[in-house]
Coordinates of C-alpha atoms in Angstrom, one line a residue:
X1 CA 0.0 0.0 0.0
X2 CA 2.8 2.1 1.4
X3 CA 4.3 1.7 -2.5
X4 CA 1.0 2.1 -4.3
X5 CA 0.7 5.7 -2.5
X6 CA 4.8 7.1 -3.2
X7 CA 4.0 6.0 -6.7
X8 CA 0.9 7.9 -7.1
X9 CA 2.4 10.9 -5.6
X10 CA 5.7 10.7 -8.0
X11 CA 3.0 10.1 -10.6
X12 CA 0.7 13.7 -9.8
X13 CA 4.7 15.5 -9.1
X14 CA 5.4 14.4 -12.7
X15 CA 2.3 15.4 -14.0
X16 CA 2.5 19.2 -12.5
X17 CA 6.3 19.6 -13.7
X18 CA 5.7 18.6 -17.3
X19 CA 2.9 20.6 -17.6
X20 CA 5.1 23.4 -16.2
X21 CA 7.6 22.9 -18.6
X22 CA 5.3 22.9 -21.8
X23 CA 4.0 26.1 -20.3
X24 CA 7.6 27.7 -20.0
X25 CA 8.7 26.4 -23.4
X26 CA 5.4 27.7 -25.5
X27 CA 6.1 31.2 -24.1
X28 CA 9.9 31.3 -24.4
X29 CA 9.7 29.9 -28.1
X30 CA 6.4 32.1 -29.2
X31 CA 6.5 35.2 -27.4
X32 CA 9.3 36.9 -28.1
X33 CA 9.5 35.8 -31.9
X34 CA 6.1 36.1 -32.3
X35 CA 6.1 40.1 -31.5
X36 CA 9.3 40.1 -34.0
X37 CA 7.4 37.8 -37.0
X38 CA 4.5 39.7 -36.6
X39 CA 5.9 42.9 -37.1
X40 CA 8.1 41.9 -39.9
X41 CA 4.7 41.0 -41.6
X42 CA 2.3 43.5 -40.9
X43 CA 4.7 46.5 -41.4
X44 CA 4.9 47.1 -44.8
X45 CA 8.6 48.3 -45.4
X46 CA 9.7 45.8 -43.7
X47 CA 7.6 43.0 -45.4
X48 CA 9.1 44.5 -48.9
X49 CA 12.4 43.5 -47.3
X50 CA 11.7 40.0 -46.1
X51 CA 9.9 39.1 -49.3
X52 CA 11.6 37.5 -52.2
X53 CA 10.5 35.9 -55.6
X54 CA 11.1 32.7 -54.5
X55 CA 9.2 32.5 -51.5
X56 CA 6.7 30.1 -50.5
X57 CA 4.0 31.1 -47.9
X58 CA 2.1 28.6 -46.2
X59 CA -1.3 28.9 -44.7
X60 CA -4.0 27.6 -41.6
X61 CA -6.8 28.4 -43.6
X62 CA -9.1 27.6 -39.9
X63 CA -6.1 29.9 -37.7
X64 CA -5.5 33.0 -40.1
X65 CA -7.7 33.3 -43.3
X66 CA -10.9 32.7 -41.7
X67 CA -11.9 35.3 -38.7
X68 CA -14.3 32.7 -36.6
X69 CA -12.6 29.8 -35.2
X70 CA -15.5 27.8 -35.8
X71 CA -15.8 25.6 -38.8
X72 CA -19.4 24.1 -37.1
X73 CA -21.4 26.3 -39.5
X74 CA -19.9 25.1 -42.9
X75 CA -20.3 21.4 -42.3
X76 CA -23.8 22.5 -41.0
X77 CA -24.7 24.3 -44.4
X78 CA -24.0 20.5 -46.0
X79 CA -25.9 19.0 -43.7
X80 CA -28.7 21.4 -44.7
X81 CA -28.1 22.1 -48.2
X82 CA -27.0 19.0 -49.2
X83 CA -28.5 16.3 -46.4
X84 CA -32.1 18.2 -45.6
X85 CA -33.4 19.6 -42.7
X86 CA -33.5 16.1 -41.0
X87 CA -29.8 15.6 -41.6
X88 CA -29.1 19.5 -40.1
X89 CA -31.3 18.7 -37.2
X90 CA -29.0 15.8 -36.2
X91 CA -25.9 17.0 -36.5
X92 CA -27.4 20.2 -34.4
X93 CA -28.4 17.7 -31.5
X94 CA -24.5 16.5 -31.3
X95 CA -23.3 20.0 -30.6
X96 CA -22.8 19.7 -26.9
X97 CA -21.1 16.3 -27.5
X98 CA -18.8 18.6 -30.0
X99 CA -17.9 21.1 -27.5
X100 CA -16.4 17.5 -25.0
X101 CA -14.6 16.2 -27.9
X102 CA -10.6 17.1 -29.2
X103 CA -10.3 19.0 -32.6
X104 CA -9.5 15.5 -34.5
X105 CA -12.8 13.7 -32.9
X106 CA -15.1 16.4 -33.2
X107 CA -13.6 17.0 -36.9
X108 CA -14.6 13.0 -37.6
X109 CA -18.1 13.2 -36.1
X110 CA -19.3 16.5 -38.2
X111 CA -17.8 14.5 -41.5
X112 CA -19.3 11.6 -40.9
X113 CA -22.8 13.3 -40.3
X114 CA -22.9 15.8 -43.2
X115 CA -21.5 13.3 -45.6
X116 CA -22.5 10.0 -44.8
X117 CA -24.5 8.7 -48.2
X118 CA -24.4 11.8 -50.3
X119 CA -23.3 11.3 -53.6
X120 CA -20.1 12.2 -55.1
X121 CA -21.0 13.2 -58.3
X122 CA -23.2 16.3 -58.4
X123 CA -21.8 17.1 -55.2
X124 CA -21.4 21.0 -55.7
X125 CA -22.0 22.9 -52.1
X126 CA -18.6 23.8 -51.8
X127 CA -18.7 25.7 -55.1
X128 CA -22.3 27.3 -55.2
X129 CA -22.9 27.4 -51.1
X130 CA -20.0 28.1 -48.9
X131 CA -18.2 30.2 -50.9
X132 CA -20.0 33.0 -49.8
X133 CA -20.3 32.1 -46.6
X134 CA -16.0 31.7 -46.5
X135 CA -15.7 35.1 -47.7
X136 CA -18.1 36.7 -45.1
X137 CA -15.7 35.1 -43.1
X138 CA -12.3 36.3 -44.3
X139 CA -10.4 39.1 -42.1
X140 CA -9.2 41.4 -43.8
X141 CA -5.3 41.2 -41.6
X142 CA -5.0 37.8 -43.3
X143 CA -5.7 38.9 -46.9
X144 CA -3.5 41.0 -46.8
X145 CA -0.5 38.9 -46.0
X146 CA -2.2 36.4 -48.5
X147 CA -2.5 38.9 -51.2
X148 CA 1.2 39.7 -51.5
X149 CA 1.5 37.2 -54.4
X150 CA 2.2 40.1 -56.8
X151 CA 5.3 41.8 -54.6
X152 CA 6.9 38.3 -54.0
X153 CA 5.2 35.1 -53.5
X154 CA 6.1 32.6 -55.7
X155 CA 3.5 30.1 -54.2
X156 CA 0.8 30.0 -51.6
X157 CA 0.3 26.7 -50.3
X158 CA -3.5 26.7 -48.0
X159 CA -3.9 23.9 -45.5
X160 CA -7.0 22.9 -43.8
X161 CA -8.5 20.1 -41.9
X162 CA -11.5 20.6 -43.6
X163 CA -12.6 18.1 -46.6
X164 CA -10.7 19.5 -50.3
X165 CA -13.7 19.7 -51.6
X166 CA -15.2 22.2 -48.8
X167 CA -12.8 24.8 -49.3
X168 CA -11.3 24.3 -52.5
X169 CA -13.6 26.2 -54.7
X170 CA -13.4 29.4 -52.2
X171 CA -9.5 29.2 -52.1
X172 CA -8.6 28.7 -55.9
X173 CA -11.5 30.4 -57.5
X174 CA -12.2 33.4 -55.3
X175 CA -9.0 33.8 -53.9
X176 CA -6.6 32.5 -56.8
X177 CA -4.6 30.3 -54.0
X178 CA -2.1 28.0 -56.1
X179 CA -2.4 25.1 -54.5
X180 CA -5.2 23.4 -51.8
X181 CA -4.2 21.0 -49.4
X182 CA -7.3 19.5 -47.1
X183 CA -8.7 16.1 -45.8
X184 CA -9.6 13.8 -48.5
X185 CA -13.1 11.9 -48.0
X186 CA -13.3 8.4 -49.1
X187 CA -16.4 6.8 -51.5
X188 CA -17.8 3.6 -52.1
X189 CA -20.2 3.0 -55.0
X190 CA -20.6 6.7 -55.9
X191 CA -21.6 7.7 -51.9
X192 CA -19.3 9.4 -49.6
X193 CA -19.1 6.8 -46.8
X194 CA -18.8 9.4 -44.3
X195 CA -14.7 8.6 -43.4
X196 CA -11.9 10.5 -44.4
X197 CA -8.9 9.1 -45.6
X198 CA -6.8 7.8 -42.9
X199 CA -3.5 10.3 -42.1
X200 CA -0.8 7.9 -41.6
X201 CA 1.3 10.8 -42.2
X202 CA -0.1 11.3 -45.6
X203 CA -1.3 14.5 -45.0
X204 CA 2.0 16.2 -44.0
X205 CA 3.6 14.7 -46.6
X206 CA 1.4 16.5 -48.7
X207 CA 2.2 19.6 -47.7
X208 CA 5.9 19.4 -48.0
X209 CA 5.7 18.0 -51.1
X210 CA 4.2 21.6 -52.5
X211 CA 6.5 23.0 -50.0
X212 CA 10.3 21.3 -50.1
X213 CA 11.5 22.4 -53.8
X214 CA 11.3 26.2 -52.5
X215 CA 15.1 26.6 -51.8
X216 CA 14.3 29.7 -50.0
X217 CA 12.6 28.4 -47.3
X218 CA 8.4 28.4 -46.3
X219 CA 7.2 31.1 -44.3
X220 CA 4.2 29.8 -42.1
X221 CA 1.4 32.2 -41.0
X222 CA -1.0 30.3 -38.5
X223 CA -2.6 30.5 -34.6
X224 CA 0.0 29.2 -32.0
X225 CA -2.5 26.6 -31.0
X226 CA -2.8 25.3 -34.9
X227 CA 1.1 25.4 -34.9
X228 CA 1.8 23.6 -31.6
X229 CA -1.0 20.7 -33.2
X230 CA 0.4 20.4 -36.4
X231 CA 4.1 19.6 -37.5
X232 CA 4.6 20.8 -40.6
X233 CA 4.6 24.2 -39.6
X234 CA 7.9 23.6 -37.8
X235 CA 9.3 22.9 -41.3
X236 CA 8.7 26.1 -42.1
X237 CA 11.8 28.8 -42.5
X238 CA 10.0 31.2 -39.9
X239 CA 6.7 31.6 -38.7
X240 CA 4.0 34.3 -38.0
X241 CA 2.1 33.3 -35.0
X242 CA -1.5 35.1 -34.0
X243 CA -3.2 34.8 -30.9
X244 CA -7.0 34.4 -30.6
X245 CA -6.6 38.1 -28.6
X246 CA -5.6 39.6 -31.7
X247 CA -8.0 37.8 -33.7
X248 CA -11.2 39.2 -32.3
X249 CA -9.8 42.6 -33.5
X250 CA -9.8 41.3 -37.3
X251 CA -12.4 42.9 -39.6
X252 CA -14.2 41.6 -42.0
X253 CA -13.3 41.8 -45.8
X254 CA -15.7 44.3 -47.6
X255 CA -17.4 43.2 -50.2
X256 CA -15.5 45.6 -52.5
X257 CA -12.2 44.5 -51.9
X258 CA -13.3 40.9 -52.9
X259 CA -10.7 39.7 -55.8
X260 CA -13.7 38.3 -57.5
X261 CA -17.3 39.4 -57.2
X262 CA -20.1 36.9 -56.1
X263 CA -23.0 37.5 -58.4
X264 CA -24.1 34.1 -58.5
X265 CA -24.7 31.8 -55.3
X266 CA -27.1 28.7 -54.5
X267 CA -28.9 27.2 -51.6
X268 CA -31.9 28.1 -48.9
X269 CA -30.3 29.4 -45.6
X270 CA -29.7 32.9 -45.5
X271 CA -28.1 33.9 -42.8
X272 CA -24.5 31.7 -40.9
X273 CA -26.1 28.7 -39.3
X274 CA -23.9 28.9 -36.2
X275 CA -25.3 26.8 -33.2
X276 CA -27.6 29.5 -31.7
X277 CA -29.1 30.6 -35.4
X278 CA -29.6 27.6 -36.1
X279 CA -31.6 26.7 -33.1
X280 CA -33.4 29.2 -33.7
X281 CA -34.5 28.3 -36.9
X282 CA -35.6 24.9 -36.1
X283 CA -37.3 26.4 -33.5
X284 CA -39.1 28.6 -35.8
X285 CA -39.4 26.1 -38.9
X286 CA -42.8 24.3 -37.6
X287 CA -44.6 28.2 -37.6
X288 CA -43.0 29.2 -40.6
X289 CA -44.9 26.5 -42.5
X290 CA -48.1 27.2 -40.9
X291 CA -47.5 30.9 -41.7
X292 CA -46.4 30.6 -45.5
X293 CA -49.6 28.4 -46.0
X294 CA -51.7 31.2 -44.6
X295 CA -50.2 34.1 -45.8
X296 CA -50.2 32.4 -49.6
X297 CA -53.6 32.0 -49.0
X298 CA -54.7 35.5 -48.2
X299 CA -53.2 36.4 -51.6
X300 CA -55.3 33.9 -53.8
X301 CA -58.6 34.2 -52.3
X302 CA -58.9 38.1 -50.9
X303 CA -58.8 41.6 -53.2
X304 CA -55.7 43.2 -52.3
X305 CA -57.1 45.7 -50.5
X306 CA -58.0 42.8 -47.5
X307 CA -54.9 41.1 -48.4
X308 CA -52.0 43.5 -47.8
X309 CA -53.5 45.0 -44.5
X310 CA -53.2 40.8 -43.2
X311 CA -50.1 40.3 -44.6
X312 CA -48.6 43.4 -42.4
X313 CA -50.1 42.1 -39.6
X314 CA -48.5 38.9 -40.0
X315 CA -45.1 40.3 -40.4
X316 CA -44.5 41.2 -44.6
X317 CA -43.5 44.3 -45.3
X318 CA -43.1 46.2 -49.1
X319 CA -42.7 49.6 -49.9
X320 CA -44.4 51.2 -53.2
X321 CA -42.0 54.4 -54.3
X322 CA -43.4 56.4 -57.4
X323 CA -41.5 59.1 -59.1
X324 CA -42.2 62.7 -58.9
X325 CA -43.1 62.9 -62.4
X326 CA -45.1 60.1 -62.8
X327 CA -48.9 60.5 -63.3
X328 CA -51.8 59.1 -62.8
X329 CA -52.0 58.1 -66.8
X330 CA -48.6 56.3 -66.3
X331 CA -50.8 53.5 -64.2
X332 CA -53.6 53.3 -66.4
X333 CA -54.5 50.1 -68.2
X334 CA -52.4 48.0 -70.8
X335 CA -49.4 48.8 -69.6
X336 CA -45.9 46.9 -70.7
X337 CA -44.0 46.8 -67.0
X338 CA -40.3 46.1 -66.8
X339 CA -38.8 44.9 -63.6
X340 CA -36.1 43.4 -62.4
X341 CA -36.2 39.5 -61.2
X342 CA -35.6 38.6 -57.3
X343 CA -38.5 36.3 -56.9
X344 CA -40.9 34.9 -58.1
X345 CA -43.2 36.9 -56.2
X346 CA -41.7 40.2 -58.4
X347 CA -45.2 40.7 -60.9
X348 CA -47.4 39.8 -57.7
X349 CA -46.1 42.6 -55.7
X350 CA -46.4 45.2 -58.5
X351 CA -49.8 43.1 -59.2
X352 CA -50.8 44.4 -55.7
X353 CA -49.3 47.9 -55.8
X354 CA -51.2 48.6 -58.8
X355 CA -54.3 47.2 -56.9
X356 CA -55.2 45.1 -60.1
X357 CA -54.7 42.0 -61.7
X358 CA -51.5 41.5 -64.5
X359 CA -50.4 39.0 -66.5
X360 CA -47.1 37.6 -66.1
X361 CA -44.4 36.2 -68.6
X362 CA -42.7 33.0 -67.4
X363 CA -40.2 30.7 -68.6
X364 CA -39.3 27.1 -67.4
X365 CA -41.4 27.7 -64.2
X366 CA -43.2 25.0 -62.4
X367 CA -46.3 23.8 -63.2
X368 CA -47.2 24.1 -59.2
X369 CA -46.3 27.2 -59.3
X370 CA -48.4 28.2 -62.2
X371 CA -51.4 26.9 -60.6
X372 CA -51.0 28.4 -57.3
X373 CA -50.1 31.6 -59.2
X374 CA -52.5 34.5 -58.1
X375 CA -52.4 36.0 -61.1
X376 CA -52.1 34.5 -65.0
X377 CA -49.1 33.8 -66.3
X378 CA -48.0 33.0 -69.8
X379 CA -45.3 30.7 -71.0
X380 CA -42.8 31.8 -73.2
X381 CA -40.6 29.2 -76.0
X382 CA -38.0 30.9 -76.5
X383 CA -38.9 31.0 -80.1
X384 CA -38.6 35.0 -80.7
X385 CA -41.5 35.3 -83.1
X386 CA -44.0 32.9 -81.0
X387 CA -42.9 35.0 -77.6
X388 CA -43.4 38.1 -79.4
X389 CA -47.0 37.3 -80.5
X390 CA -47.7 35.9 -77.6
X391 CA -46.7 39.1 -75.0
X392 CA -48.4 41.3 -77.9
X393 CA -51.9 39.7 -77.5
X394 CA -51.5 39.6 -73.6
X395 CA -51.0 43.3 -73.9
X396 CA -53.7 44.4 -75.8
X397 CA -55.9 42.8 -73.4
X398 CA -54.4 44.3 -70.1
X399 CA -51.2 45.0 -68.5
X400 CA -48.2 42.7 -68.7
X401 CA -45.5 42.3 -66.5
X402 CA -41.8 41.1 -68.2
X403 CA -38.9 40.4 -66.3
X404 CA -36.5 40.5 -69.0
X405 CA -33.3 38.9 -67.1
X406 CA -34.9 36.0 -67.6
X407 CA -33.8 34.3 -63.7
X408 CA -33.3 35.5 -60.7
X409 CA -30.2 37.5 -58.9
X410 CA -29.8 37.8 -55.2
X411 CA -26.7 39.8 -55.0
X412 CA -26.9 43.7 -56.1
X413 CA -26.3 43.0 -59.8
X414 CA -28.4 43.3 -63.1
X415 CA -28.3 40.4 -65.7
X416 CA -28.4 41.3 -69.3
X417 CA -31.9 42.6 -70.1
X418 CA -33.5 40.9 -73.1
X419 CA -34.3 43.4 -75.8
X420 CA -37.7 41.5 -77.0
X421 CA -40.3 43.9 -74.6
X422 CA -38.9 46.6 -76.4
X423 CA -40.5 45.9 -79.7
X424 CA -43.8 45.8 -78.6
X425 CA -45.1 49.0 -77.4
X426 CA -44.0 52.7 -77.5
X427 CA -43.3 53.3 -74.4
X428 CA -42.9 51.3 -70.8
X429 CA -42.8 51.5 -67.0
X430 CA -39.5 50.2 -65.5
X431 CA -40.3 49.1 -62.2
X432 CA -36.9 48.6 -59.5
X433 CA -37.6 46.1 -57.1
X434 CA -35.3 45.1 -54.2
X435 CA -35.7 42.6 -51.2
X436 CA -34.6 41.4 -48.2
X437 CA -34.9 38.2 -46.3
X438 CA -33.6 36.9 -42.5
X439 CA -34.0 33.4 -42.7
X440 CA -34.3 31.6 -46.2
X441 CA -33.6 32.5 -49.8
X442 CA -36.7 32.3 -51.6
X443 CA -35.2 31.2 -55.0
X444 CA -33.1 28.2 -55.9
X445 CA -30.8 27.1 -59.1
X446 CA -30.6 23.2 -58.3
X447 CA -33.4 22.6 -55.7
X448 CA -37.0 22.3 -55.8
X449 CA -38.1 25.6 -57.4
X450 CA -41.8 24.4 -57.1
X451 CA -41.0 25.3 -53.2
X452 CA -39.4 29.0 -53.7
X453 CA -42.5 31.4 -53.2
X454 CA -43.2 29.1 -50.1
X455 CA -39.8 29.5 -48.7
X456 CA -40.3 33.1 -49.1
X457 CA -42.9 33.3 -47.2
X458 CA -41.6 31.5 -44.3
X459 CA -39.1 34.1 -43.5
X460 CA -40.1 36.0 -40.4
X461 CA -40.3 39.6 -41.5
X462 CA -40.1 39.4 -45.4
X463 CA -39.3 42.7 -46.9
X464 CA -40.0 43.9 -50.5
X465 CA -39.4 47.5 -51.9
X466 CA -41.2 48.4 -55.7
X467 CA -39.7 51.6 -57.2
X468 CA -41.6 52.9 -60.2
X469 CA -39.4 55.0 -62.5
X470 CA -40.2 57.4 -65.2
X471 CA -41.5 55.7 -68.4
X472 CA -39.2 55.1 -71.3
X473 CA -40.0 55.6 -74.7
X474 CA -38.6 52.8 -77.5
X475 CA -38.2 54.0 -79.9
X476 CA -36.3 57.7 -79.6
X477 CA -35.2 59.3 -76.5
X478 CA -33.4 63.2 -77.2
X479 CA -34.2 63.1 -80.5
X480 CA -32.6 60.2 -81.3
X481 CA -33.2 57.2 -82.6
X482 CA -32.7 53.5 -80.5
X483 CA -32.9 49.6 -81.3
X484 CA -34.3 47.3 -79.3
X485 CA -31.0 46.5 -77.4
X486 CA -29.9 50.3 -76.6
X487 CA -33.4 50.4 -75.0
X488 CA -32.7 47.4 -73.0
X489 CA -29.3 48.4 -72.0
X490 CA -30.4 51.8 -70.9
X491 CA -33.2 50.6 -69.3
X492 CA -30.6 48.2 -67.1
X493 CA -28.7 51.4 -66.6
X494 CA -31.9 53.5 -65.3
X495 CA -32.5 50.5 -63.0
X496 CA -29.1 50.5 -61.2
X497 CA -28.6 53.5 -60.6
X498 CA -32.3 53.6 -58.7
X499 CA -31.3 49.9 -56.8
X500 CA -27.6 50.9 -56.9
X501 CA -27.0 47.6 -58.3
X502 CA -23.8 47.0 -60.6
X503 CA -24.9 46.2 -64.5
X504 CA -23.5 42.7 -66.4
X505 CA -23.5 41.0 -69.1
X506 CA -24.6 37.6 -67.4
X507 CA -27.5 35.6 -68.8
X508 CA -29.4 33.0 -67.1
X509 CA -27.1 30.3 -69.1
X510 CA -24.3 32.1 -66.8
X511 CA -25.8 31.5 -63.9
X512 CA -27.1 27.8 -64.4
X513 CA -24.1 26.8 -66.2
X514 CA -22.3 28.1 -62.8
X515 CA -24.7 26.5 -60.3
X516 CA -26.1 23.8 -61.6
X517 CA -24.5 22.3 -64.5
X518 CA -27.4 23.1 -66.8
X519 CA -28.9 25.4 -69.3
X520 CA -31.1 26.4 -66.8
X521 CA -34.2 24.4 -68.1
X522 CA -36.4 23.5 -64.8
X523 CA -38.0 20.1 -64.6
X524 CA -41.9 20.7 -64.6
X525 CA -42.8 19.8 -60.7

């Protein structure tokens, strides 16, 4: 017993001094060269100096790109996105078991529960979802440094213990990174299987396979916990080490300084599913079907006049804005009106700021939502001469509403305007519409687009704002003559300057070919 009790107490002694001396060595080796690193770095003179064409820079995309420490949120936008709300709801459940578990574990667990029996092929979150959400997420301190390609790095090398096929589609496309090193996901019979490939040292050897044939040395840039955990950063020539302190100082990236713009983006949730917003949603998800239901029914059986007064009351909000110059002839009847496309809900809206029924111009749209449409709609062919007929005849029997981008756009941009509405009448209404949701997108590019007025609807408070500008004429304007397209361009131009949205040259092909992998042709459900 005696022995049993010295051993114990030489056991607890040991115990106390190692952990003494791992405390004492982290702050002698980071401290004092992390103060000199990061000054060498963020000082710009002095980063000129350091900087050479042959250097390599190496990357924790988790420690330095990425402001939040957190990667919970991405793998829960693959749950959702990918998986489905049951899928989400899981993986939310095993969040306090996340917060018990070490990096590695917890890492495992949120694989294997967002990926488990997707399939591989078609598997296109990471390129059309998360994106976005990545470069909300980017500070602009670590840009910075990861920018400096042009004044001397020869190679930026980005490791993260997220899946490749996360993160690899944010880092080479938006932010030009050479090379991508992440955890590779394994597949049986077409299915991620839920497992990553195992390490076995495979994954270092990765990263000094990009890294070794630099003979100038690999500068690392990482958190010191990220470079304690993982060796390959004491390969590295020298290293810039940032503290979680500093962190939390770290602003966000504006949208502006983005290398690349993001016009085009995919999925439902509309706001960063960390643990808390996410609770929240499921939380809110049982009203918010009982609420779409009744608010889209409001709109198909009451006059407008009933209709919008309820659908304040239950939380929807639009804003009608007429110019000073408009009159009251402007909103008489047969009337061609030009808008811009968020929703599908766009000619509804103008249908009930007019306070009278319109006809609508649709293309590839579901036949569920044609026949829970509260107004008529007309299908177009894309045949020129057929569409032309057919918007003609609508028009001479009331007033028609076009939105000539032909799909929607949920970032401030303006597709390509189709010149066709311009050859049909003299003179027509552009209408600038803008909105604003909290909870879920209420359009989609690869989902069920038979479902996107409902998810619109389930949003708490959702907003819409209708601007109606001065009418156009078509055919001259100064004393000059126009074509169709000059209309249309100026038209687009008129529009964003109202919305203060950027003008493009992207079609509908653009965006379907980017999202979805198809000419944008919807199937009829």
């Amino acid at each position: 017993m005696a022995l049993k009790e010295i051993c114990k107490c030489f056991q607890s002694l040991y115990l106390v001094l190692l952990r003494r001396l791992i405390k004492i060595s982290r702050r002698s080796s980071t401290s004092d060269g992390h103060a000199k690193l990061m000054n060498k770095l963020y000082h710009s003179s002095s980063l000129e100096k350091k900087v050479s064409s042959s250097e390599t820079l190496l990357v924790d995309v988790e420690g330095v790109l990425l402001r939040s420490s957190s990667i919970f949120p991405y793998f829960m936008l693959v749950a959702l996105e990918a998986g489905g709300f049951i899928r989400g709801f899981v993986l939310l459940v095993l969040y306090p078991l996340l917060c018990f578990l070490n990096q590695e574990v917890g890492l495992k667990v949120m694989v294997m529960v967002s990926f488990c029996g997707l399939r591989e092929k078609g598997f296109r979150v990471g390129k059309t979802v998360l994106v976005k959400y990545f470069m909300e997420d980017v500070g602009v301190e670590g840009y910075e440094v990861l920018k400096k390609k042009k004044k001397g790095w020869k190679k930026r090398v980005c490791v993260s213990l997220m899946p490749t096929l996360m993160v690899e589609g944010f880092l080479k496309e938006c932010l030009e990174v050479e090379v991508v090193v992440g955890r590779e996901l394994k597949v049986f019979g077409g299915f991620f299987t839920g497992f990553m490939e195992e390490d076995d040292g495979g994954f270092v050897k990765r990263i000094q396979r990009e890294v070794e044939m630099d003979d100038n040395g690999v500068l690392g840039f990482a958190t010191f916990s990220n470079a304690l955990l993982h060796g390959f950063f004491y390969h590295c020539k020298e290293l810039c080490l940032v503290s979680k302190k500093e962190k939390k100082n770290w602003q966000p990236l504006p949208r502006e300084n983005y290398p690349k713009p993001i016009i085009f983006h995919d999925g439902r949730i509309a706001f960063r599913p960390t643990p808390a917003a996410t609770l929240a949603m499921y939380l809110w998800l049982p009203f918010s079907i009982l609420l779409a239901i009744f608010r889209a029914i409001v709109y198909l059986l009451l006059p407008y006049k009933i209709a919008l007064p309820i659908g304040v009351f239950t939380g929807m909000t639009s804003r009608d804005i007429a110019s000073t110059s408009i009159t009251a002839r402007q909103f008489s009847k047969n009337r061609l009106y030009v808008c811009n496309h968020r929703t599908l809900l766009d000619p509804v809206y103008i249908s009930a700021g007019l306070n009278r029924k319109v006809t609508a111009v649709t293309y590839s749209l579901s036949r569920i939502s044609e026949m829970l449409s509260p107004i008529k709609t007309v299908r177009l062919t894309r045949n020129r001469d057929e569409d032309r007929r057919r918007m003609a005849k609508v028009l001479s029997q009331g007033d028609l509403v076009v939105c000539p981008e032909g799909t929607t756009c949920r970032e401030p941009f303006l597709l390509r305007f189709s010149p066709l509405f311009a050859e049909l009448t003299e003179e027509v209404v552009p209408v600038a519409m803008s909105t604003n949701v909290s909870m879920f997108y209420g359009t989609t590019a690869s989902g069920f687009k038979c479902f996107d007025s409902l998810f619109f609807l389930m949003n708490p408070w959702p907003e819409y704002q209708i601007e109606y500008l001065e009418k156009v004429p078509t055919d001259w304007a100064g004393n000059k003559s126009y074509n169709s397209i000059e209309v249309a361009n100026h038209i687009q131009r008129e529009m964003g300057k109202a919305l203060g949205f950027t003008c493009t040259t992207l079609t509908r092909r653009s965006k379907y070919l980017m999202l979805a992998d198809n000419e944008g042709k919807v199937k009829k459900n």
